[in-house]
Short mmCIF file of C-alpha atoms in Angstrom, two decimals:
data_model
loop_
_atom_site.label_atom_id
_atom_site.label_comp_id
_atom_site.label_asym_id
_atom_site.label_seq_id
_atom_site.Cartn_x
_atom_site.Cartn_y
_atom_site.Cartn_z
CA UNK A 1 0.31 0.06 -0.19
CA UNK A 2 2.81 2.26 0.84
CA UNK A 3 4.10 2.17 -2.78
CA UNK A 4 0.90 2.80 -4.45
CA UNK A 5 -0.24 5.76 -1.94
CA UNK A 6 1.78 8.12 -4.27
CA UNK A 7 -0.05 7.79 -7.13
CA UNK A 8 -3.76 7.46 -6.18
CA UNK A 9 -4.38 10.30 -4.38
CA UNK A 10 -6.57 12.61 -6.40
CA UNK A 11 -8.75 10.06 -7.54
CA UNK A 12 -12.27 10.95 -8.04
CA UNK A 13 -13.77 8.22 -9.66
CA UNK A 14 -13.36 4.07 -10.15
CA UNK A 15 -14.75 2.06 -13.12
CA UNK A 16 -15.00 -1.20 -12.42
CA UNK A 17 -14.82 -4.70 -14.97
CA UNK A 18 -17.47 -6.96 -13.33
CA UNK A 19 -17.49 -10.53 -14.64
CA UNK A 20 -14.38 -11.77 -12.54
CA UNK A 21 -14.36 -8.51 -10.10
CA UNK A 22 -18.05 -8.55 -9.10
CA UNK A 23 -18.82 -11.96 -9.56
CA UNK A 24 -17.68 -15.28 -11.39
CA UNK A 25 -20.12 -16.11 -14.33
CA UNK A 26 -21.03 -19.70 -14.89
CA UNK A 27 -23.43 -21.82 -17.33
CA UNK A 28 -26.57 -21.46 -16.75
CA UNK A 29 -26.73 -21.08 -13.26
CA UNK A 30 -25.54 -17.21 -13.67
CA UNK A 31 -22.68 -17.93 -11.64
CA UNK A 32 -21.82 -16.67 -7.70
CA UNK A 33 -20.51 -13.23 -6.49
CA UNK A 34 -16.44 -12.80 -5.66
CA UNK A 35 -16.52 -12.76 -1.50
CA UNK A 36 -16.27 -9.41 -0.58
CA UNK A 37 -17.40 -7.76 -3.71
CA UNK A 38 -20.81 -6.90 -3.02
CA UNK A 39 -19.75 -4.80 0.62
CA UNK A 40 -17.04 -3.20 -1.74
CA UNK A 41 -19.36 -1.71 -4.24
CA UNK A 42 -21.65 -0.34 -1.12
CA UNK A 43 -18.21 1.23 0.06
CA UNK A 44 -17.35 2.95 -3.23
CA UNK A 45 -20.77 4.51 -3.14
CA UNK A 46 -20.51 5.84 0.44
CA UNK A 47 -17.45 7.29 0.03
CA UNK A 48 -18.45 9.74 -2.66
CA UNK A 49 -16.35 8.62 -5.69
CA UNK A 50 -17.50 8.17 -8.88
CA UNK A 51 -18.43 4.76 -9.99
CA UNK A 52 -18.50 3.06 -13.38
CA UNK A 53 -19.20 -0.43 -14.28
CA UNK A 54 -17.39 -1.19 -17.57
CA UNK A 55 -18.25 -4.45 -19.03
CA UNK A 56 -17.77 -6.73 -22.57
CA UNK A 57 -20.54 -8.52 -21.81
CA UNK A 58 -22.72 -9.03 -24.80
CA UNK A 59 -24.89 -11.94 -24.03
CA UNK A 60 -27.69 -10.10 -22.30
CA UNK A 61 -29.67 -6.64 -22.47
CA UNK A 62 -27.76 -4.77 -19.53
CA UNK A 63 -31.45 -4.70 -18.13
CA UNK A 64 -31.24 -8.73 -17.75
CA UNK A 65 -27.32 -8.33 -16.84
CA UNK A 66 -28.23 -5.80 -14.09
CA UNK A 67 -30.95 -7.62 -12.43
CA UNK A 68 -28.95 -10.73 -12.23
CA UNK A 69 -26.28 -8.41 -10.06
CA UNK A 70 -28.74 -7.00 -7.93
CA UNK A 71 -29.61 -10.85 -7.11
CA UNK A 72 -26.35 -11.22 -5.68
CA UNK A 73 -26.90 -8.68 -3.69
CA UNK A 74 -25.16 -5.59 -5.82
CA UNK A 75 -26.06 -1.73 -6.15
CA UNK A 76 -25.95 -1.36 -9.53
CA UNK A 77 -28.23 -0.07 -11.88
CA UNK A 78 -29.12 -0.10 -15.70
CA UNK A 79 -27.61 3.92 -15.86
CA UNK A 80 -24.40 2.97 -14.18
CA UNK A 81 -23.05 0.44 -17.19
CA UNK A 82 -21.12 0.69 -20.16
CA UNK A 83 -21.82 -2.12 -22.42
CA UNK A 84 -20.78 -2.43 -25.95
CA UNK A 85 -24.43 -3.54 -27.62
CA UNK A 86 -25.32 0.78 -26.60
CA UNK A 87 -22.17 1.99 -28.12
CA UNK A 88 -22.21 -0.07 -30.98
CA UNK A 89 -25.70 1.49 -31.34
CA UNK A 90 -24.18 4.47 -31.52
CA UNK A 91 -21.66 4.20 -34.13
CA UNK A 92 -24.21 2.35 -36.19
CA UNK A 93 -26.36 5.45 -35.81
CA UNK A 94 -23.84 8.14 -36.38
CA UNK A 95 -22.48 6.28 -39.66
CA UNK A 96 -25.92 5.27 -41.25
CA UNK A 97 -24.88 1.40 -40.75
CA UNK A 98 -27.64 -1.14 -40.89
CA UNK A 99 -26.22 -4.53 -39.45
CA UNK A 100 -26.35 -7.93 -40.22
CA UNK A 101 -26.30 -9.26 -36.41
CA UNK A 102 -24.75 -12.37 -34.99
CA UNK A 103 -25.28 -11.93 -31.34
CA UNK A 104 -26.26 -13.61 -28.28
CA UNK A 105 -30.83 -13.57 -28.59
CA UNK A 106 -30.87 -12.32 -25.18
CA UNK A 107 -28.81 -8.92 -26.62
CA UNK A 108 -31.22 -8.56 -29.50
CA UNK A 109 -33.82 -5.84 -27.66
CA UNK A 110 -30.58 -3.89 -27.57
CA UNK A 111 -30.50 -3.49 -31.09
CA UNK A 112 -34.86 -2.78 -31.51
CA UNK A 113 -34.81 0.55 -32.78
CA UNK A 114 -31.79 0.08 -35.26
CA UNK A 115 -32.76 -0.21 -38.97
CA UNK A 116 -31.48 -3.40 -40.29
CA UNK A 117 -32.68 -3.80 -43.62
CA UNK A 118 -30.47 -4.52 -46.57
CA UNK A 119 -27.75 -4.70 -43.96
CA UNK A 120 -24.14 -3.02 -45.06
CA UNK A 121 -22.21 -4.31 -42.07
CA UNK A 122 -21.97 -7.25 -39.99
CA UNK A 123 -22.33 -6.83 -35.98
CA UNK A 124 -21.05 -9.80 -34.33
CA UNK A 125 -21.01 -10.40 -30.22
CA UNK A 126 -20.55 -13.05 -27.90
CA UNK A 127 -23.21 -15.23 -29.85
CA UNK A 128 -22.88 -18.39 -28.00
CA UNK A 129 -25.42 -21.77 -28.77
CA UNK A 130 -25.84 -18.70 -32.19
CA UNK A 131 -22.60 -19.62 -33.61
CA UNK A 132 -23.58 -22.46 -35.57
CA UNK A 133 -21.60 -23.17 -38.98
CA UNK A 134 -25.20 -21.88 -40.55
CA UNK A 135 -24.93 -18.57 -38.89
CA UNK A 136 -21.85 -17.99 -39.61
CA UNK A 137 -21.77 -18.82 -43.23
CA UNK A 138 -24.45 -16.41 -43.24
CA UNK A 139 -22.67 -13.73 -41.35
CA UNK A 140 -19.59 -14.61 -43.71
CA UNK A 141 -21.89 -14.25 -46.96
CA UNK A 142 -23.24 -10.65 -45.88
CA UNK A 143 -19.60 -9.53 -45.07
CA UNK A 144 -18.16 -10.38 -48.65
CA UNK A 145 -21.26 -9.64 -50.35
CA UNK A 146 -20.12 -6.14 -49.42
CA UNK A 147 -18.16 -3.55 -51.34
CA UNK A 148 -16.72 -1.94 -48.40
CA UNK A 149 -16.99 -4.29 -45.67
CA UNK A 150 -17.14 -3.39 -42.01
CA UNK A 151 -17.23 -5.60 -39.34
CA UNK A 152 -17.94 -4.12 -35.97
CA UNK A 153 -17.12 -6.79 -32.94
CA UNK A 154 -18.25 -5.99 -29.37
CA UNK A 155 -15.24 -6.74 -27.65
CA UNK A 156 -12.35 -9.14 -28.91
CA UNK A 157 -12.02 -11.89 -25.86
CA UNK A 158 -10.31 -15.03 -26.36
CA UNK A 159 -11.93 -17.34 -23.85
CA UNK A 160 -13.93 -17.14 -21.28
CA UNK A 161 -14.57 -19.40 -17.86
CA UNK A 162 -18.05 -21.00 -16.83
CA UNK A 163 -18.77 -23.51 -14.16
CA UNK A 164 -18.92 -26.46 -17.25
CA UNK A 165 -15.37 -25.01 -18.59
CA UNK A 166 -13.54 -22.82 -20.87
CA UNK A 167 -15.76 -21.06 -24.13
CA UNK A 168 -14.49 -19.55 -27.25
CA UNK A 169 -15.58 -15.76 -26.73
CA UNK A 170 -16.16 -13.64 -29.45
CA UNK A 171 -13.02 -12.51 -30.49
CA UNK A 172 -11.90 -16.07 -32.00
CA UNK A 173 -15.13 -16.33 -34.29
CA UNK A 174 -14.21 -12.05 -35.11
CA UNK A 175 -10.89 -13.58 -36.42
CA UNK A 176 -12.43 -16.63 -38.19
CA UNK A 177 -14.68 -13.59 -40.24
CA UNK A 178 -11.47 -10.96 -40.72
CA UNK A 179 -9.40 -14.13 -42.29
CA UNK A 180 -12.48 -15.13 -44.37
CA UNK A 181 -13.07 -12.01 -45.85
CA UNK A 182 -9.49 -9.91 -45.64
CA UNK A 183 -10.87 -7.46 -43.44
CA UNK A 184 -9.75 -6.07 -39.49
CA UNK A 185 -12.75 -5.86 -37.19
CA UNK A 186 -13.36 -2.48 -35.44
CA UNK A 187 -13.80 -3.09 -31.66
CA UNK A 188 -16.27 -1.73 -29.47
CA UNK A 189 -16.12 -2.58 -26.08
CA UNK A 190 -12.75 -3.01 -24.35
CA UNK A 191 -9.79 -2.51 -24.93
CA UNK A 192 -11.25 0.15 -27.43
CA UNK A 193 -9.93 4.01 -26.64
CA UNK A 194 -13.55 5.35 -27.66
CA UNK A 195 -15.28 2.76 -24.98
CA UNK A 196 -12.92 3.80 -21.97
CA UNK A 197 -13.43 7.68 -22.93
CA UNK A 198 -16.91 7.33 -23.66
CA UNK A 199 -17.25 5.58 -19.67
CA UNK A 200 -15.18 9.08 -18.77
CA UNK A 201 -17.26 10.82 -20.15
CA UNK A 202 -20.58 9.74 -18.33
CA UNK A 203 -18.52 10.16 -15.20
CA UNK A 204 -17.32 13.70 -15.97
CA UNK A 205 -13.82 13.29 -14.83
CA UNK A 206 -10.56 13.32 -16.71
CA UNK A 207 -8.55 9.54 -17.37
CA UNK A 208 -5.81 10.70 -14.83
CA UNK A 209 -8.77 11.25 -12.16
CA UNK A 210 -9.73 7.77 -12.57
CA UNK A 211 -8.95 3.84 -11.86
CA UNK A 212 -10.31 1.45 -13.90
CA UNK A 213 -10.01 -2.70 -11.65
CA UNK A 214 -10.45 -5.46 -13.57
CA UNK A 215 -9.20 -9.25 -13.87
CA UNK A 216 -7.83 -9.05 -17.82
CA UNK A 217 -4.55 -7.68 -18.25
CA UNK A 218 -4.76 -6.91 -21.80
CA UNK A 219 -8.73 -5.44 -22.22
CA UNK A 220 -9.36 -4.07 -18.86
CA UNK A 221 -5.64 -2.82 -17.91
CA UNK A 222 -3.69 -2.11 -21.01
CA UNK A 223 -7.14 -0.72 -22.41
CA UNK A 224 -7.62 1.68 -19.63
CA UNK A 225 -3.92 2.80 -19.16
CA UNK A 226 -3.54 3.57 -23.06
CA UNK A 227 -6.69 5.85 -22.32
CA UNK A 228 -4.34 7.84 -19.69
CA UNK A 229 -5.79 5.97 -16.91
CA UNK A 230 -4.32 4.09 -13.93
CA UNK A 231 -5.23 0.29 -13.63
CA UNK A 232 -5.46 -2.52 -11.08
CA UNK A 233 -5.43 -6.51 -11.70
CA UNK A 234 -7.48 -8.16 -9.08
CA UNK A 235 -5.94 -11.90 -8.68
CA UNK A 236 -9.72 -13.22 -9.42
CA UNK A 237 -11.61 -14.10 -12.36
CA UNK A 238 -9.53 -14.65 -15.29
CA UNK A 239 -6.10 -13.82 -13.84
CA UNK A 240 -3.31 -16.07 -13.72
CA UNK A 241 0.06 -15.85 -12.25
CA UNK A 242 1.83 -15.45 -15.85
CA UNK A 243 -0.16 -12.16 -16.03
CA UNK A 244 2.73 -10.44 -13.90
CA UNK A 245 5.23 -11.08 -16.50
CA UNK A 246 3.17 -9.74 -19.56
CA UNK A 247 5.62 -8.63 -21.88
CA UNK A 248 3.67 -5.29 -22.96
CA UNK A 249 1.56 -4.70 -19.95
CA UNK A 250 2.23 -3.81 -16.30
CA UNK A 251 -0.53 -2.52 -13.86
CA UNK A 252 0.29 0.18 -11.72
CA UNK A 253 -0.81 -2.31 -8.97
CA UNK A 254 -1.87 -5.92 -8.03
CA UNK A 255 -4.46 -6.39 -5.33
CA UNK A 256 -5.98 -9.97 -4.46
CA UNK A 257 -9.53 -9.41 -5.23
CA UNK A 258 -12.17 -6.20 -5.41
CA UNK A 259 -12.06 -5.77 -1.29
CA UNK A 260 -8.45 -5.17 -1.08
CA UNK A 261 -8.94 -2.62 -3.78
CA UNK A 262 -11.42 -0.60 -2.17
CA UNK A 263 -9.70 -0.80 1.14
CA UNK A 264 -6.24 0.45 0.08
CA UNK A 265 -7.71 3.51 -2.04
CA UNK A 266 -10.65 4.36 0.46
CA UNK A 267 -8.01 4.51 3.30
CA UNK A 268 -5.74 7.57 1.18
CA UNK A 269 -8.26 9.48 -0.23
CA UNK B 1 1.43 -20.97 -77.18
CA UNK B 2 4.37 -18.99 -78.61
CA UNK B 3 5.52 -17.57 -75.63
CA UNK B 4 5.08 -21.04 -73.14
CA UNK B 5 6.89 -22.99 -75.71
CA UNK B 6 10.21 -22.82 -74.07
CA UNK B 7 9.54 -23.80 -70.28
CA UNK B 8 7.54 -26.94 -70.82
CA UNK B 9 9.70 -28.53 -72.76
CA UNK B 10 11.15 -31.86 -70.62
CA UNK B 11 7.80 -31.97 -68.49
CA UNK B 12 7.55 -35.47 -67.60
CA UNK B 13 4.63 -34.88 -64.77
CA UNK B 14 1.34 -32.94 -64.21
CA UNK B 15 -0.62 -32.38 -61.29
CA UNK B 16 -4.24 -31.37 -60.95
CA UNK B 17 -6.17 -29.60 -58.36
CA UNK B 18 -9.40 -31.28 -58.31
CA UNK B 19 -12.11 -29.28 -57.38
CA UNK B 20 -12.63 -26.12 -59.80
CA UNK B 21 -10.52 -27.79 -62.50
CA UNK B 22 -11.75 -31.38 -63.20
CA UNK B 23 -15.34 -30.24 -61.42
CA UNK B 24 -17.31 -27.75 -60.02
CA UNK B 25 -18.72 -29.28 -56.23
CA UNK B 26 -22.33 -28.56 -55.22
CA UNK B 27 -24.45 -29.18 -52.09
CA UNK B 28 -25.86 -32.30 -51.70
CA UNK B 29 -25.70 -33.39 -55.52
CA UNK B 30 -22.26 -33.17 -55.46
CA UNK B 31 -21.81 -30.91 -58.23
CA UNK B 32 -20.68 -31.35 -61.85
CA UNK B 33 -17.92 -31.99 -64.32
CA UNK B 34 -16.24 -28.70 -65.87
CA UNK B 35 -16.40 -28.86 -70.10
CA UNK B 36 -13.99 -30.73 -71.23
CA UNK B 37 -11.81 -31.94 -68.44
CA UNK B 38 -12.95 -35.42 -68.37
CA UNK B 39 -11.51 -35.78 -72.00
CA UNK B 40 -8.44 -33.67 -70.92
CA UNK B 41 -7.75 -36.46 -68.15
CA UNK B 42 -8.25 -39.04 -70.73
CA UNK B 43 -5.78 -37.23 -73.13
CA UNK B 44 -3.25 -37.08 -70.42
CA UNK B 45 -2.94 -40.83 -69.74
CA UNK B 46 -2.92 -41.60 -72.93
CA UNK B 47 0.30 -38.98 -73.77
CA UNK B 48 2.62 -40.93 -71.26
CA UNK B 49 3.18 -38.29 -68.83
CA UNK B 50 2.73 -39.15 -65.49
CA UNK B 51 -0.13 -37.74 -63.40
CA UNK B 52 -1.13 -37.21 -60.26
CA UNK B 53 -4.33 -35.65 -58.77
CA UNK B 54 -3.86 -33.13 -55.75
CA UNK B 55 -6.51 -32.23 -53.62
CA UNK B 56 -7.34 -30.52 -50.09
CA UNK B 57 -10.62 -31.84 -50.13
CA UNK B 58 -11.42 -33.51 -46.45
CA UNK B 59 -14.74 -34.15 -46.47
CA UNK B 60 -14.48 -37.52 -47.81
CA UNK B 61 -11.88 -40.62 -47.67
CA UNK B 62 -10.21 -40.77 -51.05
CA UNK B 63 -12.28 -44.00 -51.57
CA UNK B 64 -15.92 -41.66 -51.74
CA UNK B 65 -14.10 -39.05 -53.36
CA UNK B 66 -12.58 -40.79 -56.30
CA UNK B 67 -16.25 -42.59 -56.18
CA UNK B 68 -17.59 -39.43 -57.13
CA UNK B 69 -15.16 -38.40 -59.95
CA UNK B 70 -15.73 -41.80 -61.72
CA UNK B 71 -19.59 -41.10 -61.51
CA UNK B 72 -18.95 -37.72 -63.74
CA UNK B 73 -16.94 -40.10 -66.26
CA UNK B 74 -13.24 -39.21 -64.83
CA UNK B 75 -10.53 -41.80 -65.01
CA UNK B 76 -8.97 -41.80 -61.91
CA UNK B 77 -8.17 -44.30 -58.83
CA UNK B 78 -7.17 -43.86 -55.11
CA UNK B 79 -4.00 -44.66 -55.74
CA UNK B 80 -3.59 -41.76 -58.13
CA UNK B 81 -4.59 -38.91 -55.27
CA UNK B 82 -2.55 -36.62 -52.77
CA UNK B 83 -4.58 -35.35 -50.09
CA UNK B 84 -4.51 -34.21 -46.84
CA UNK B 85 -6.11 -36.71 -44.58
CA UNK B 86 -3.35 -39.39 -45.05
CA UNK B 87 -0.51 -36.58 -45.03
CA UNK B 88 -1.58 -35.68 -41.60
CA UNK B 89 -1.69 -39.43 -40.48
CA UNK B 90 1.70 -39.92 -41.78
CA UNK B 91 3.12 -37.01 -39.70
CA UNK B 92 0.67 -38.12 -36.63
CA UNK B 93 3.04 -41.21 -36.78
CA UNK B 94 5.90 -39.98 -36.91
CA UNK B 95 5.78 -38.05 -34.20
CA UNK B 96 3.60 -40.14 -32.19
CA UNK B 97 1.01 -37.50 -31.85
CA UNK B 98 -2.63 -38.54 -30.93
CA UNK B 99 -5.23 -36.24 -32.09
CA UNK B 100 -8.37 -34.90 -31.09
CA UNK B 101 -10.19 -34.78 -34.49
CA UNK B 102 -12.32 -31.89 -35.57
CA UNK B 103 -13.47 -33.27 -38.97
CA UNK B 104 -15.74 -34.24 -41.39
CA UNK B 105 -17.93 -37.29 -40.20
CA UNK B 106 -17.19 -38.77 -43.87
CA UNK B 107 -13.30 -38.43 -43.70
CA UNK B 108 -13.14 -40.16 -40.34
CA UNK B 109 -12.19 -43.45 -42.07
CA UNK B 110 -9.20 -42.17 -43.02
CA UNK B 111 -7.82 -41.76 -39.36
CA UNK B 112 -9.46 -45.34 -38.65
CA UNK B 113 -5.51 -46.75 -37.58
CA UNK B 114 -4.83 -43.95 -35.57
CA UNK B 115 -4.63 -43.80 -31.96
CA UNK B 116 -6.87 -41.51 -30.41
CA UNK B 117 -6.93 -42.10 -26.42
CA UNK B 118 -5.54 -39.04 -24.56
CA UNK B 119 -5.35 -36.59 -27.42
CA UNK B 120 -1.92 -34.65 -27.42
CA UNK B 121 -3.08 -32.56 -30.79
CA UNK B 122 -5.86 -31.31 -32.36
CA UNK B 123 -5.99 -31.83 -35.89
CA UNK B 124 -9.44 -30.01 -37.97
CA UNK B 125 -10.29 -29.75 -41.10
CA UNK B 126 -13.38 -28.73 -43.41
CA UNK B 127 -15.44 -30.14 -40.69
CA UNK B 128 -18.80 -28.71 -42.34
CA UNK B 129 -22.13 -29.18 -40.32
CA UNK B 130 -19.32 -30.57 -37.43
CA UNK B 131 -18.22 -26.65 -37.02
CA UNK B 132 -20.51 -26.40 -34.29
CA UNK B 133 -20.46 -24.15 -31.13
CA UNK B 134 -20.05 -27.40 -29.02
CA UNK B 135 -17.80 -28.89 -30.78
CA UNK B 136 -15.22 -25.65 -31.69
CA UNK B 137 -15.23 -25.32 -27.71
CA UNK B 138 -14.55 -28.85 -27.45
CA UNK B 139 -10.87 -28.68 -29.81
CA UNK B 140 -10.49 -25.53 -27.82
CA UNK B 141 -10.06 -27.14 -24.43
CA UNK B 142 -8.55 -29.77 -25.93
CA UNK B 143 -6.02 -27.44 -26.98
CA UNK B 144 -5.65 -25.00 -24.46
CA UNK B 145 -5.04 -27.73 -22.30
CA UNK B 146 -1.91 -29.29 -23.95
CA UNK B 147 1.45 -27.99 -22.01
CA UNK B 148 2.95 -28.39 -25.75
CA UNK B 149 -0.38 -26.95 -27.78
CA UNK B 150 -0.01 -28.87 -31.54
CA UNK B 151 -2.65 -27.69 -34.05
CA UNK B 152 -2.51 -29.37 -37.24
CA UNK B 153 -4.96 -27.91 -40.07
CA UNK B 154 -6.06 -29.95 -43.14
CA UNK B 155 -5.45 -27.17 -45.70
CA UNK B 156 -6.04 -23.12 -44.98
CA UNK B 157 -8.66 -22.26 -47.12
CA UNK B 158 -10.75 -19.40 -46.61
CA UNK B 159 -14.01 -20.35 -48.01
CA UNK B 160 -14.95 -22.50 -51.22
CA UNK B 161 -18.35 -21.95 -53.32
CA UNK B 162 -21.20 -24.68 -53.64
CA UNK B 163 -24.11 -24.58 -55.59
CA UNK B 164 -26.22 -23.28 -52.52
CA UNK B 165 -23.68 -20.16 -51.52
CA UNK B 166 -20.20 -19.28 -50.30
CA UNK B 167 -19.17 -21.22 -47.41
CA UNK B 168 -16.27 -21.05 -45.11
CA UNK B 169 -13.08 -23.52 -45.23
CA UNK B 170 -11.17 -24.64 -42.53
CA UNK B 171 -8.94 -21.99 -42.48
CA UNK B 172 -11.25 -19.76 -41.16
CA UNK B 173 -11.63 -22.30 -37.91
CA UNK B 174 -8.14 -22.18 -38.39
CA UNK B 175 -7.61 -18.90 -37.29
CA UNK B 176 -9.93 -18.74 -34.44
CA UNK B 177 -8.12 -21.30 -32.41
CA UNK B 178 -4.94 -20.25 -33.68
CA UNK B 179 -6.05 -16.74 -31.79
CA UNK B 180 -8.23 -18.56 -28.85
CA UNK B 181 -4.89 -20.22 -27.76
CA UNK B 182 -2.19 -18.19 -29.23
CA UNK B 183 -0.40 -21.07 -31.13
CA UNK B 184 -0.02 -21.46 -34.86
CA UNK B 185 -1.37 -23.92 -36.83
CA UNK B 186 0.78 -26.60 -39.04
CA UNK B 187 -0.60 -27.01 -42.42
CA UNK B 188 -0.91 -30.24 -43.87
CA UNK B 189 -1.87 -30.21 -47.39
CA UNK B 190 -1.30 -27.40 -50.13
CA UNK B 191 0.60 -24.56 -50.02
CA UNK B 192 2.75 -26.91 -47.70
CA UNK B 193 5.65 -27.42 -49.23
CA UNK B 194 5.81 -30.75 -47.95
CA UNK B 195 2.49 -31.84 -49.22
CA UNK B 196 3.65 -30.96 -52.85
CA UNK B 197 6.93 -32.72 -52.27
CA UNK B 198 5.26 -36.05 -51.61
CA UNK B 199 3.06 -35.57 -53.91
CA UNK B 200 6.34 -35.52 -56.38
CA UNK B 201 8.00 -38.28 -54.44
CA UNK B 202 5.48 -40.49 -55.52
CA UNK B 203 5.50 -39.90 -59.34
CA UNK B 204 9.59 -39.78 -58.82
CA UNK B 205 9.80 -37.07 -61.14
CA UNK B 206 12.05 -33.64 -59.82
CA UNK B 207 9.97 -30.21 -59.12
CA UNK B 208 11.46 -28.60 -62.82
CA UNK B 209 9.82 -31.47 -64.44
CA UNK B 210 6.54 -31.03 -63.24
CA UNK B 211 4.01 -28.81 -63.56
CA UNK B 212 0.82 -27.95 -61.42
CA UNK B 213 -2.82 -26.84 -62.94
CA UNK B 214 -5.21 -25.66 -60.09
CA UNK B 215 -7.64 -22.43 -60.10
CA UNK B 216 -6.31 -20.99 -56.52
CA UNK B 217 -3.30 -18.75 -57.18
CA UNK B 218 -1.96 -18.73 -53.82
CA UNK B 219 -2.64 -22.28 -52.73
CA UNK B 220 -2.23 -24.59 -55.92
CA UNK B 221 0.03 -21.72 -57.92
CA UNK B 222 1.94 -20.45 -55.36
CA UNK B 223 2.36 -23.45 -53.34
CA UNK B 224 4.01 -25.33 -56.26
CA UNK B 225 6.13 -22.57 -57.43
CA UNK B 226 7.51 -22.16 -54.29
CA UNK B 227 8.66 -26.24 -54.37
CA UNK B 228 10.37 -25.34 -57.84
CA UNK B 229 7.43 -26.29 -59.80
CA UNK B 230 6.10 -24.53 -62.88
CA UNK B 231 2.50 -23.68 -62.27
CA UNK B 232 -0.86 -23.14 -64.96
CA UNK B 233 -3.85 -21.09 -63.50
CA UNK B 234 -7.11 -22.47 -65.27
CA UNK B 235 -10.01 -19.55 -65.25
CA UNK B 236 -12.54 -21.87 -63.66
CA UNK B 237 -13.50 -22.88 -60.30
CA UNK B 238 -12.65 -19.64 -57.81
CA UNK B 239 -10.89 -17.89 -60.06
CA UNK B 240 -11.44 -14.40 -60.35
CA UNK B 241 -10.01 -11.60 -62.54
CA UNK B 242 -8.86 -10.08 -60.10
CA UNK B 243 -6.07 -12.72 -59.45
CA UNK B 244 -4.47 -11.58 -62.55
CA UNK B 245 -2.97 -9.06 -60.80
CA UNK B 246 -2.07 -10.97 -57.61
CA UNK B 247 0.61 -9.07 -55.66
CA UNK B 248 2.90 -12.09 -54.75
CA UNK B 249 1.88 -15.11 -57.10
CA UNK B 250 2.40 -15.09 -60.68
CA UNK B 251 1.56 -18.09 -62.60
CA UNK B 252 3.68 -19.25 -65.33
CA UNK B 253 0.48 -18.81 -67.78
CA UNK B 254 -3.19 -18.91 -67.75
CA UNK B 255 -5.48 -21.33 -69.69
CA UNK B 256 -9.69 -21.11 -69.70
CA UNK B 257 -9.91 -24.47 -68.90
CA UNK B 258 -7.80 -27.34 -68.25
CA UNK B 259 -8.83 -29.02 -71.81
CA UNK B 260 -7.02 -25.97 -72.78
CA UNK B 261 -4.01 -26.13 -70.78
CA UNK B 262 -3.45 -30.07 -71.87
CA UNK B 263 -3.39 -29.09 -75.70
CA UNK B 264 -1.29 -26.74 -75.21
CA UNK B 265 0.97 -28.75 -73.26
CA UNK B 266 0.67 -32.15 -75.24
CA UNK B 267 1.32 -29.85 -78.62
CA UNK B 268 4.75 -29.18 -77.68
CA UNK B 269 6.00 -32.79 -75.72
#
C-alpha cells in the first residue's frame, strides 16, 4: 500500500469490470458473487467516489444483466453500466450502418431501434449457441458481398470460463471472419479507446482522475492505461500468475480482489 | 502458346487440382464436371505423361471422393490421389501424436488406424456441419489444456463455393483456434511444401519436370512454385479476374480451362 499511495491521490472515480471482479459467471446458473465484492461496491458508493461498471458482456441486455447482479446483492442500476451493445448502436447511427447481427438472442433487444434492412455491415458479439455453422456462413456471405466490408465486434476476448468449462469468446469468431473476408474488425468495447472515453465522459472526469479495476491484463488494464487512466489488476476471475510477467502490460498495482483494492484506495483518499 | 513453348519442354508429369479444375462441387448433389475435363484427363493418360491428382478435399475419404469423380466419367483411381488426411496420418505417426479430430464425418475412416486416446494435439479439417459451437469449444479445451499445444490443419482455405452459396473453409476455423490458444497451426495439404514434395516423390520426378494446374492462385500456383515447379492457373472454379493482379504470385501461364492447358502442353511435347 505504501508504494501505491503516491499515485492514487486525486482519484475521483472508479471504473469496475464486472465478470471476474464482482462475480464469477457460470453456465446456466448465472454464477456467484466474489467474496467481499458486494460490500466493496457499497463502500465505494458511500465514499463519494464516482463509479461506473464497464463490461464487455454481450450475452444479455443491460436490464437482464443488472437484474442478475442485483440478485447477488449488488447496488447497481442500468444507467451506471457502460456496455458494448449500446456503444455499437451509437456507432451504427452515426455512420448510417444497417447491421446484420450475429449476437446472443438475449442482447437482441438492445438493437430494437436499429434499421436492419438491406445490411451494409456485420456486428458480431458473444453469440454462444448462435455460433452455428449456418449462422457463421450467413454473416460471412453478407460481409464478403459488401463493396466496403465493415465488421464491428463487441469486444475481442479469446475465451472465458464458465462453471461447465472454458468457452470461446467473440474474438475467436471475429478472427475467423477477418481471415475469410480479408478485413480488420472494428472493436467496440474494451480495450477500444473510444469505449473507455465514453465511460469517462459519462462520469465527467479526466483519465488521470480515474482508476480501472479489472481481471483482464490486456482488455481492462492495458486498454485503460492506453487511455491515460491508472489500472489495478485483481487476482480473481481470469487472472493467471503468468499475467505478472506480461511482456507489454504492467498494472499500476495488483490486489487479491476488489475488496482489497477498495480498502487500499479509500484509506488514502 | 508461343510464349509458353520455351519452358514446358522436358515436362514429365502433371499435378492436377481437382475441385474447380475437374469439376465444380455443389451442395448435396455433388456438383458437375467442367466441360472438356473428362477428355483432358484421358488425353494426359494416353500421352505417357505421369499424372497425380493433388487435392485439399477433406470432406470425404479418398475412396468416396474417387467414386464421385468416376461417376462423372473421370479415369481416376485412389492411388493416384494426394490428399491431406493421409498426409496428416503420416505426420501423426512420425511424431507419436494422438489427435483430437475436428473433421467431417465422412473423412473419419482415413484416421481409423490412428490412436486417439488421451489426445496430445488437435487436427482440424473442413468439418462443415460439424463446426458447431460445442465441437469448437471441445477442440479448444483440448488444445488450451496441452503443455505444448499442437494444432494441425488440413489446408488453410478461406472459403469455397457450392451450389447453395459460399461457405467458410477450414482456414477460418483454424484462425479462431490459433487466436484463442495463441498458437500457430501447422498446415498439412496445399500450399505446404511437404505436401507437394510428397506428390512429387510418389511420381518419381523432380520439381522442374512437373507442372501444377490449379484454380487457386495462392494454394495451387504459389505453393507449387515455391517448391520449384511451374504452375498454370485455369480460369474456372474459384478463379477471379483480380487474381491476374495478385501482388505476390504470378502463374507461368493462364488458360481458360484444363482442356486448353492439356492441348497446349501436349502439342509441345
